[in-house]
């Protein structure tokens, strides 16, 4: 399947929208991660913050995973192929898998998993799974376009002071 052409001109704007969702999640008592789903015409389709606390301590309630489940129930796969998921930190293996299965065409992320791990350590609520998403996507049968890290320092600031005791 040929990849679609994606407009990159608003990537920083949309990534910062994901950062704002992450900040809102943190303010609401969830972990400081956020994602937005942007359609082929630059339309904001969905936003989703981490939902660990609000979903009853669900360790799988990462922003991207929850967003992908919602998106898959809402939109056809052909449409999602043309959409971009912007997310504050690189999708973990679970979330990259969810993106793959939902059919989302492209991901733009802020902070890498490796940098996240360096800053959050082995916190019991966030034992970062440091597997670059390109390795997960490379094992798939359709292409997922990846861009990142982007605005990595801004993304990393979302974690400041959160995981330390
Ligand atoms: Zn994840």
GROMACS .gro file of C-alpha atoms and ligand atoms in nm:
model
  166
    1UNK     CA    1   0.000   0.000   0.000
    2UNK     CA    2   0.160   0.331  -0.101
    3UNK     CA    3   0.194   0.581   0.180
    4UNK     CA    4  -0.011   0.896   0.158
    5UNK     CA    5   0.146   1.235   0.125
    6UNK     CA    6   0.129   1.421   0.453
    7UNK     CA    7   0.140   1.797   0.500
    8UNK     CA    8   0.420   1.866   0.748
    9UNK     CA    9   0.375   2.244   0.764
   10UNK     CA   10   0.177   2.240   1.090
   11UNK     CA   11   0.361   1.959   1.268
   12UNK     CA   12   0.499   2.177   1.547
   13UNK     CA   13   0.160   2.341   1.605
   14UNK     CA   14  -0.017   2.007   1.634
   15UNK     CA   15   0.257   1.856   1.847
   16UNK     CA   16   0.224   2.147   2.086
   17UNK     CA   17  -0.149   2.075   2.097
   18UNK     CA   18  -0.057   1.724   2.216
   19UNK     CA   19   0.171   1.881   2.479
   20UNK     CA   20  -0.124   2.089   2.601
   21UNK     CA   21  -0.332   1.772   2.633
   22UNK     CA   22  -0.049   1.615   2.834
   23UNK     CA   23  -0.041   1.913   3.069
   24UNK     CA   24  -0.417   1.887   3.113
   25UNK     CA   25  -0.388   1.516   3.193
   26UNK     CA   26  -0.127   1.595   3.456
   27UNK     CA   27  -0.347   1.868   3.604
   28UNK     CA   28  -0.631   1.616   3.622
   29UNK     CA   29  -0.423   1.364   3.817
   30UNK     CA   30  -0.319   1.139   3.527
   31UNK     CA   31   0.030   1.091   3.390
   32UNK     CA   32   0.176   1.376   3.182
   33UNK     CA   33   0.124   1.236   2.833
   34UNK     CA   34  -0.109   1.352   2.558
   35UNK     CA   35  -0.206   1.285   2.198
   36UNK     CA   36  -0.415   1.443   1.927
   37UNK     CA   37  -0.545   1.292   1.604
   38UNK     CA   38  -0.538   1.522   1.303
   39UNK     CA   39  -0.725   1.450   0.981
   40UNK     CA   40  -0.606   1.489   0.622
   41UNK     CA   41  -0.731   1.848   0.600
   42UNK     CA   42  -0.563   1.952   0.926
   43UNK     CA   43  -0.879   1.904   1.130
   44UNK     CA   44  -0.860   1.814   1.498
   45UNK     CA   45  -1.049   1.486   1.526
   46UNK     CA   46  -0.970   1.366   1.877
   47UNK     CA   47  -0.758   1.445   2.175
   48UNK     CA   48  -0.670   1.206   2.451
   49UNK     CA   49  -0.461   1.239   2.761
   50UNK     CA   50  -0.314   0.958   2.963
   51UNK     CA   51  -0.596   0.799   3.159
   52UNK     CA   52  -0.415   0.585   3.417
   53UNK     CA   53  -0.586   0.738   3.719
   54UNK     CA   54  -0.917   0.831   3.558
   55UNK     CA   55  -0.955   0.474   3.426
   56UNK     CA   56  -0.904   0.320   3.770
   57UNK     CA   57  -0.527   0.267   3.767
   58UNK     CA   58  -0.533   0.108   3.420
   59UNK     CA   59  -0.165   0.056   3.335
   60UNK     CA   60  -0.261   0.020   2.966
   61UNK     CA   61  -0.443   0.354   2.950
   62UNK     CA   62  -0.165   0.530   2.762
   63UNK     CA   63  -0.291   0.828   2.565
   64UNK     CA   64  -0.213   0.676   2.225
   65UNK     CA   65  -0.362   0.334   2.306
   66UNK     CA   66  -0.687   0.485   2.431
   67UNK     CA   67  -0.703   0.724   2.135
   68UNK     CA   68  -0.645   0.440   1.886
   69UNK     CA   69  -0.927   0.235   2.037
   70UNK     CA   70  -1.161   0.533   2.015
   71UNK     CA   71  -1.049   0.618   1.660
   72UNK     CA   72  -1.087   0.262   1.538
   73UNK     CA   73  -1.447   0.252   1.661
   74UNK     CA   74  -1.522   0.590   1.502
   75UNK     CA   75  -1.346   0.602   1.164
   76UNK     CA   76  -1.284   0.369   0.869
   77UNK     CA   77  -0.932   0.236   0.828
   78UNK     CA   78  -0.893   0.401   0.484
   79UNK     CA   79  -0.954   0.737   0.647
   80UNK     CA   80  -0.725   0.670   0.940
   81UNK     CA   81  -0.448   0.585   0.689
   82UNK     CA   82  -0.453   0.956   0.600
   83UNK     CA   83  -0.449   1.079   0.960
   84UNK     CA   84  -0.157   1.173   1.184
   85UNK     CA   85  -0.133   1.102   1.554
   86UNK     CA   86   0.074   1.362   1.738
   87UNK     CA   87   0.198   1.250   2.074
   88UNK     CA   88   0.412   1.402   2.346
   89UNK     CA   89   0.639   1.099   2.384
   90UNK     CA   90   0.737   0.823   2.142
   91UNK     CA   91   0.475   0.547   2.133
   92UNK     CA   92   0.573   0.242   2.336
   93UNK     CA   93   0.548  -0.104   2.180
   94UNK     CA   94   0.186  -0.138   2.296
   95UNK     CA   95   0.085   0.199   2.154
   96UNK     CA   96   0.276   0.150   1.830
   97UNK     CA   97   0.090  -0.181   1.800
   98UNK     CA   98  -0.241  -0.006   1.861
   99UNK     CA   99  -0.158   0.252   1.593
  100UNK     CA  100  -0.070  -0.025   1.352
  101UNK     CA  101  -0.391  -0.216   1.416
  102UNK     CA  102  -0.608   0.097   1.402
  103UNK     CA  103  -0.452   0.184   1.067
  104UNK     CA  104  -0.323   0.529   1.154
  105UNK     CA  105  -0.093   0.647   0.877
  106UNK     CA  106   0.161   0.863   1.052
  107UNK     CA  107   0.298   0.946   1.394
  108UNK     CA  108   0.482   1.259   1.506
  109UNK     CA  109   0.631   1.241   1.854
  110UNK     CA  110   0.812   1.477   2.089
  111UNK     CA  111   1.042   1.294   2.329
  112UNK     CA  112   1.204   0.959   2.255
  113UNK     CA  113   1.139   0.657   2.475
  114UNK     CA  114   1.510   0.650   2.555
  115UNK     CA  115   1.502   1.008   2.685
  116UNK     CA  116   1.182   0.939   2.876
  117UNK     CA  117   1.344   0.638   3.041
  118UNK     CA  118   1.646   0.845   3.139
  119UNK     CA  119   1.418   1.098   3.310
  120UNK     CA  120   1.157   0.870   3.467
  121UNK     CA  121   1.368   0.569   3.562
  122UNK     CA  122   1.189   0.258   3.678
  123UNK     CA  123   0.894   0.425   3.849
  124UNK     CA  124   0.637   0.152   3.924
  125UNK     CA  125   0.366   0.343   3.739
  126UNK     CA  126   0.589   0.407   3.440
  127UNK     CA  127   0.856   0.140   3.385
  128UNK     CA  128   0.933   0.277   3.037
  129UNK     CA  129   0.944   0.015   2.765
  130UNK     CA  130   1.238   0.144   2.569
  131UNK     CA  131   1.182  -0.006   2.226
  132UNK     CA  132   1.195   0.247   1.942
  133UNK     CA  133   0.863   0.255   1.758
  134UNK     CA  134   1.032   0.218   1.421
  135UNK     CA  135   1.130  -0.136   1.521
  136UNK     CA  136   0.768  -0.224   1.595
  137UNK     CA  137   0.643  -0.065   1.273
  138UNK     CA  138   0.918  -0.231   1.067
  139UNK     CA  139   0.768  -0.568   1.160
  140UNK     CA  140   0.430  -0.473   1.013
  141UNK     CA  141   0.282  -0.526   0.670
  142UNK     CA  142   0.189  -0.167   0.601
  143UNK     CA  143   0.397   0.144   0.633
  144UNK     CA  144   0.352   0.387   0.920
  145UNK     CA  145   0.532   0.716   0.858
  146UNK     CA  146   0.734   0.834   1.160
  147UNK     CA  147   0.864   1.179   1.247
  148UNK     CA  148   1.047   1.249   1.571
  149UNK     CA  149   1.192   1.340   1.802
  150UNK     CA  150   1.060   1.692   1.751
  151UNK     CA  151   1.055   1.974   2.010
  152UNK     CA  152   1.217   1.719   2.241
  153UNK     CA  153   1.315   1.964   2.516
  154UNK     CA  154   0.963   2.107   2.535
  155UNK     CA  155   0.825   1.754   2.548
  156UNK     CA  156   1.066   1.654   2.822
  157UNK     CA  157   0.960   1.950   3.037
  158UNK     CA  158   0.616   1.790   3.070
  159UNK     CA  159   0.779   1.526   3.292
  160UNK     CA  160   0.966   1.771   3.516
  161UNK     CA  161   0.908   1.699   3.882
  162UNK     CA  162   0.637   1.441   3.819
  163UNK     CA  163   0.812   1.110   3.882
  164UNK     CA  164   1.035   1.210   4.170
  165UNK     CA  165   0.878   1.089   4.498
  166LIG    ZN1  166   0.226   0.343   2.529
   0.00000   0.00000   0.00000
